[in-house]
Short mmCIF file of C-alpha atoms in Angstrom, two decimals:
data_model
loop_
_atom_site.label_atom_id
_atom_site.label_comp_id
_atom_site.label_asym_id
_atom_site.label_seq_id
_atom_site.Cartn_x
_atom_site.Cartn_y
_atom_site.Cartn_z
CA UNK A 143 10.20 -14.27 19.68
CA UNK A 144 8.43 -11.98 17.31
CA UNK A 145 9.11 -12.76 13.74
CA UNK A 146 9.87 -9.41 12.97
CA UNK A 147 12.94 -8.52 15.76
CA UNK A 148 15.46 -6.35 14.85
CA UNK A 149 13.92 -5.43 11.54
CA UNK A 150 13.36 -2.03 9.97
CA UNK A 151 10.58 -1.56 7.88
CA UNK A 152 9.31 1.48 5.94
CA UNK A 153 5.31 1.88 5.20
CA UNK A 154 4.58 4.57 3.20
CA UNK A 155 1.28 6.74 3.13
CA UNK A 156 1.19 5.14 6.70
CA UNK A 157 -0.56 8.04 9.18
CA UNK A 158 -3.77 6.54 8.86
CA UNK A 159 -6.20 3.71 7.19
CA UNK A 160 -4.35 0.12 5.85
CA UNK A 161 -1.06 1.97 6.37
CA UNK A 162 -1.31 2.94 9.78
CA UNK A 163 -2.69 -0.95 10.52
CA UNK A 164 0.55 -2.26 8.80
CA UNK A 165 2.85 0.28 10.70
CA UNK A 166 1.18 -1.35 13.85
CA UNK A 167 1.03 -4.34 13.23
CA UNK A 168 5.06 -4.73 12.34
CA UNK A 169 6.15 -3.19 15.33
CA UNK A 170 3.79 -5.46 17.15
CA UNK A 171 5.81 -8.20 15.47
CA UNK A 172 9.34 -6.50 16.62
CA UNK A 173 9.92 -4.22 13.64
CA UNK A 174 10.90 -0.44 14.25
CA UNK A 175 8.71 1.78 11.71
CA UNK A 176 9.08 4.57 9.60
CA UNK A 177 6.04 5.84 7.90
CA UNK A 178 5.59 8.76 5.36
CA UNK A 179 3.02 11.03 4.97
CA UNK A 180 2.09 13.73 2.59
CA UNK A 181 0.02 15.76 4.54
CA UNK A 182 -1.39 15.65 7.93
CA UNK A 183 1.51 15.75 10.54
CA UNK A 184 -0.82 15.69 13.72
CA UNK A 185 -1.96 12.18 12.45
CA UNK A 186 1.04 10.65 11.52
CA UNK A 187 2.76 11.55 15.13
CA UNK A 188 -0.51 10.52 16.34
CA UNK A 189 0.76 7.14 14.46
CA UNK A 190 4.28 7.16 15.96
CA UNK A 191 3.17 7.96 18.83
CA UNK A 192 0.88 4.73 19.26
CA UNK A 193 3.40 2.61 17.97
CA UNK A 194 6.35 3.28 21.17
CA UNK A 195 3.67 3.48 23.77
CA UNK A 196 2.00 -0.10 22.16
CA UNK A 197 4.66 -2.10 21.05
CA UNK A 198 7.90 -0.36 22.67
CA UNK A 199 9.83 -0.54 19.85
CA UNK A 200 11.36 2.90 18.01
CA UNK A 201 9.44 4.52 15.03
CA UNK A 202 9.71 7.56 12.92
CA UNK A 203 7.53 9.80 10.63
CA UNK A 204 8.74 11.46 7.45
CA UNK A 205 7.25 13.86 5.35
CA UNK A 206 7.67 12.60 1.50
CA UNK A 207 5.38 12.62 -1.36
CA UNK A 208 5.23 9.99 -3.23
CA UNK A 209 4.25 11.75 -6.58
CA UNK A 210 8.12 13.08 -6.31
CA UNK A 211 11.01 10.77 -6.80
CA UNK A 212 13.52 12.86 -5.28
CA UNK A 213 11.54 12.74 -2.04
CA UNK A 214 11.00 9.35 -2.48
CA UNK A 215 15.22 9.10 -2.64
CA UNK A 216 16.04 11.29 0.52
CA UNK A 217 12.89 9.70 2.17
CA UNK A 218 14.84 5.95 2.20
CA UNK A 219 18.41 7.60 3.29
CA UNK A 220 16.42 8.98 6.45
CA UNK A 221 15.49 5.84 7.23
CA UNK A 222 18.63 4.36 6.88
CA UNK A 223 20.62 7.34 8.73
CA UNK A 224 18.31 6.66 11.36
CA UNK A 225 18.50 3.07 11.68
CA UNK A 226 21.44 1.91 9.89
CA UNK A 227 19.71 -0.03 7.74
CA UNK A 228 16.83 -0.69 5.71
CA UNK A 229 15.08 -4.82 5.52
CA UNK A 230 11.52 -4.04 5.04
CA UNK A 231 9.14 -2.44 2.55
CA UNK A 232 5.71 -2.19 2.65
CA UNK A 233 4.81 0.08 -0.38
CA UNK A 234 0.77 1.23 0.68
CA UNK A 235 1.05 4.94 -0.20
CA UNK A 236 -1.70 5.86 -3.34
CA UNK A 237 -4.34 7.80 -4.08
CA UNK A 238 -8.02 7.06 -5.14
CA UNK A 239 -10.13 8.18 -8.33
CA UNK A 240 -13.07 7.96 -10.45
CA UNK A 241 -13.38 9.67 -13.72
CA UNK A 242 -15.60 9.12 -17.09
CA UNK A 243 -13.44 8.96 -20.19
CA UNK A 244 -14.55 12.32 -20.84
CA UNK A 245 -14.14 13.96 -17.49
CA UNK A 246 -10.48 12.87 -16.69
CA UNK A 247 -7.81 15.40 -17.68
CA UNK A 248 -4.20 14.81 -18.42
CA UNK A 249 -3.17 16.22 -14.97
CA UNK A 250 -5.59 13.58 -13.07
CA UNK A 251 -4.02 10.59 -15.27
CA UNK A 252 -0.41 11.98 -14.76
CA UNK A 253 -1.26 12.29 -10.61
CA UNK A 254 -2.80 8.80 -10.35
CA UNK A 255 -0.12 7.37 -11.82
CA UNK A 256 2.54 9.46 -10.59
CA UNK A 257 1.58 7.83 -6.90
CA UNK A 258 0.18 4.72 -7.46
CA UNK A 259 2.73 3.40 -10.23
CA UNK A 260 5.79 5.68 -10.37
CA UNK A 261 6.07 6.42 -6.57
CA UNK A 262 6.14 2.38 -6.05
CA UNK A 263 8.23 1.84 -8.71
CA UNK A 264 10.72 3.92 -7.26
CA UNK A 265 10.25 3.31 -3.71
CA UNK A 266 11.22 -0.10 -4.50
CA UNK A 267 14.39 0.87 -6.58
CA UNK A 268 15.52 3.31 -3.63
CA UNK A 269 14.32 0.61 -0.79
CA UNK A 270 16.66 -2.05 -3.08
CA UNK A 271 19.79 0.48 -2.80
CA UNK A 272 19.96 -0.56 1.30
CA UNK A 273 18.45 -3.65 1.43
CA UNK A 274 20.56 -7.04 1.83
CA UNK A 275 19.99 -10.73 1.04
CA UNK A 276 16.74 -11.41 3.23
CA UNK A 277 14.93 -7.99 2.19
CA UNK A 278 11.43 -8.58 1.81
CA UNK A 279 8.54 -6.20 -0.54
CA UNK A 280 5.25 -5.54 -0.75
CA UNK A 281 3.51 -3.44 -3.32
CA UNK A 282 -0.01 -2.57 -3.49
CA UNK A 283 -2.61 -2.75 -6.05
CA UNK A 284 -6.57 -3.67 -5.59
CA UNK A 285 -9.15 -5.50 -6.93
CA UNK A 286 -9.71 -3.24 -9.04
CA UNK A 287 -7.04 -3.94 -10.96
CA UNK A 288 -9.12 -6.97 -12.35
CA UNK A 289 -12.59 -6.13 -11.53
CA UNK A 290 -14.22 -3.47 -13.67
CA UNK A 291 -15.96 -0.61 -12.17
CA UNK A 292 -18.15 2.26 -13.41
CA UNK A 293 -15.75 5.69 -13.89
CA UNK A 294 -12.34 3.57 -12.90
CA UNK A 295 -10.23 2.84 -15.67
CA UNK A 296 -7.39 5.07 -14.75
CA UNK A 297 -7.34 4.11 -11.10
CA UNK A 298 -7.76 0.13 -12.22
CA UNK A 299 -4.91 0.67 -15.02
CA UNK A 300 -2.35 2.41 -12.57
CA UNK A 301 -3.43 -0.86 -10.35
CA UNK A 302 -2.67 -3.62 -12.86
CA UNK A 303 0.82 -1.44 -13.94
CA UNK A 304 1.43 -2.44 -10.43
CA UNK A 305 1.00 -6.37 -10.80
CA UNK A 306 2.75 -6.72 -14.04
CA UNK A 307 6.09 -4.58 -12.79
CA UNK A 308 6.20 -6.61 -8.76
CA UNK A 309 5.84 -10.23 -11.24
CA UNK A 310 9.09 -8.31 -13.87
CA UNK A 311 10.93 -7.20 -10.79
CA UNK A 312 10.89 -10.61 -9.10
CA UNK A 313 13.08 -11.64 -11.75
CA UNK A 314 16.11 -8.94 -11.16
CA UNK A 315 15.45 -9.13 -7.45
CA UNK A 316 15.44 -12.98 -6.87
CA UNK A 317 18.90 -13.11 -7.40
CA UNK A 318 19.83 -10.78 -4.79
CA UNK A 319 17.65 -12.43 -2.37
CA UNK A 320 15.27 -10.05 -1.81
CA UNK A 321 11.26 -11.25 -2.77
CA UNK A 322 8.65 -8.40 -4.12
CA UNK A 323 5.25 -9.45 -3.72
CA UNK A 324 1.70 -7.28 -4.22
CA UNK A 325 -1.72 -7.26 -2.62
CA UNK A 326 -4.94 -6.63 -4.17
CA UNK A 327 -7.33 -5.44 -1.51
CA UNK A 328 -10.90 -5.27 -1.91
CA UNK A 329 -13.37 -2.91 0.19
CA UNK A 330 -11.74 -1.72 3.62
CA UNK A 331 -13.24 0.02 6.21
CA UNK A 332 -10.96 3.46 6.24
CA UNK A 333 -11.69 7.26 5.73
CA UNK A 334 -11.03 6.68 1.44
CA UNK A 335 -13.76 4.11 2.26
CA UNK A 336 -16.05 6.05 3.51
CA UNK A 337 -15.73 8.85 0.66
CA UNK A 338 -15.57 6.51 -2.32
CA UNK A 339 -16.78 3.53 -1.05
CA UNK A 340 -20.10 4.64 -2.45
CA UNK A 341 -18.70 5.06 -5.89
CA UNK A 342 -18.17 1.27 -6.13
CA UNK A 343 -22.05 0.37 -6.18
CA UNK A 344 -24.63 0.95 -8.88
CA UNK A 345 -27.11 3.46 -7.80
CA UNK A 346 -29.27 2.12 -10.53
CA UNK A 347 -30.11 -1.48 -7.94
CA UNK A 348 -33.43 -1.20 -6.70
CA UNK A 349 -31.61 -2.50 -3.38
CA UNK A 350 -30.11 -0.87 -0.72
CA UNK A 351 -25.93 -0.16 -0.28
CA UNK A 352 -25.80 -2.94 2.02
CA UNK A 353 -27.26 -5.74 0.11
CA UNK A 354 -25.56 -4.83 -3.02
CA UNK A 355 -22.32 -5.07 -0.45
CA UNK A 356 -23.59 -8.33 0.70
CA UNK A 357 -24.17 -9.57 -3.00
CA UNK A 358 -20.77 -8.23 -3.71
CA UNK A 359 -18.79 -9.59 -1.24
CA UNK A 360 -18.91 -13.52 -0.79
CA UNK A 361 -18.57 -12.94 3.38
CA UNK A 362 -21.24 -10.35 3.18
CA UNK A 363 -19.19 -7.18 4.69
CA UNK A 364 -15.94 -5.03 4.23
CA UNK A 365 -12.60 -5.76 5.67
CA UNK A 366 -10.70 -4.24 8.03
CA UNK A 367 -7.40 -2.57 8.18
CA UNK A 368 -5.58 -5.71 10.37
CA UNK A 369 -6.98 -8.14 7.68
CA UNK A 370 -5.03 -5.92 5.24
CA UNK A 371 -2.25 -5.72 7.67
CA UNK A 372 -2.10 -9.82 8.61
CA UNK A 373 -1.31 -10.50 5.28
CA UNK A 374 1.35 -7.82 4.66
CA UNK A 375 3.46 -8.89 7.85
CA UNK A 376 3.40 -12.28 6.95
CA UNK A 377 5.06 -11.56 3.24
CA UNK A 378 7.31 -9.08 4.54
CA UNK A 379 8.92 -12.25 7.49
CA UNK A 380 11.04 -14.81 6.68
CA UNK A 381 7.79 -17.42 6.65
CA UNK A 382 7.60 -16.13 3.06
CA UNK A 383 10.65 -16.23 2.31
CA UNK A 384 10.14 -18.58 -1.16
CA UNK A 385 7.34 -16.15 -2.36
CA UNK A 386 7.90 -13.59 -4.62
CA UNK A 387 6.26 -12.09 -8.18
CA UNK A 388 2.84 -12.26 -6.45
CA UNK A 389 -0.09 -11.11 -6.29
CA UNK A 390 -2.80 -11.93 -3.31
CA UNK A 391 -6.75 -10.88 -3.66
CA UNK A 392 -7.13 -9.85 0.33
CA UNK A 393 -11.04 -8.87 -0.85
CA UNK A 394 -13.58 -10.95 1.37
CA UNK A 395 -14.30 -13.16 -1.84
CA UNK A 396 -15.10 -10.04 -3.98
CA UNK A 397 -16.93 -11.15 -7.15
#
């Protein structure tokens, strides 16, 4: 029996890259999906779509930015007039940046962490409001949350504001039953990869991208979205069920 049967899980910022992977990879396990998207419709129905014909189970997409907490509200009472009821959450929706000190405005540090630290904040308090004794969490951070990089300190900071409020909020949840854990992925092989992924190397190495990747990364090479997506469905199932405050490095030995 799949470990995820008769589960409904939301996976936000889910029409493509690590989302989409999770989205799949719980309704492989049984789980009906709804995913959110900001922009791009085409691709997240692309995601729905590809998620009935796989796996056979039901899935929806819903339009919701996570930079607003209102549509971060009305986004969870779709789910749950849809489905009845909400178990899962698997919080993935963010947005990437690099900035210099100098060069990042008050609008850019108000955007990052509008998505990447308010929007999970309160898609967990919303996601809480349906959820039952059993509910299960996962927030997302990265590595860079404890590895320094050139031009990153508001992306790493809106990161490690994740860590610090999943290990708080596993204190007021734990009682209800419901665990909140976080993952820290490193380099992934995704779209945001492939236009920042760059960013992440020193141009000054008198070596080539790849061998500064292969010095990087203890296994030599970036991840892929189902490595992401492995670890996620295993903390959102029952197999995890005495885990919670958490945070898992999912970065190929990153160093």
């Amino acid at each position: 029996m799949p470990k995820l049967e008769g589960k409904v899980a939301i996976v936000t910022g889910a029409s493509r890259g690590i989302g989409q992977g999770i989205a799949l990879q719980l309704a492989q396990e049984g789980a009906s999906v709804a995913i959110s998207y900001t922009s791009h419709p085409e691709k997240a129905e692309e995601t729905v779509k590809a998620i009935k014909q796989g796996t056979g189970v039901d899935a929806i997409a819903i339009q919701a930015d996570s930079g607003d907490v209102q549509q971060i509200e009305h986004m969870m009472e779709k789910v749950v007039q849809h489905y009845g009821k909400l178990d899962l959450l698997a919080s993935n929706a963010g947005i990437e940046y690099f900035g210099s000190l100098e060069e990042v405005r008050q609008e850019d540090f108000d955007r990052v962490f509008a998505v990447n630290t308010r929007g999970q904040y309160f898609a967990v308090k919303y996601a809480v409001k349906h959820m039952k004794e059993g509910g299960h969490i996962v927030c997302s951070s990265s590595v860079s949350a404890t590895k320094p990089f050139m031009k990153h300190a508001l992306y790493s900071a809106s990161k490690g504001a994740v860590e610090v409020m999943v290990k708080n909020l596993s204190l007021e949840l734990g009682p209800r039953g419901i665990t909140i854990n976080a993952i820290a992925p490193g380099g992934v092989q995704t779209d945001m990869a492939s236009s920042y992924g760059k960013q992440y190397l020193n141009p000054n190495l008198p070596i080539s991208e790849e061998e500064q990747t292969r010095a990087m990364v203890a296994l030599g090479h970036y991840g892929k979205p189902q490595d992401i997506a492995n670890l996620v469905t295993f903390l959102l199932s029952d197999q995890a069920s005495w885990i919670t405050g958490q945070t898992f490095h999912i970065d190929g030995g990153t160093h």
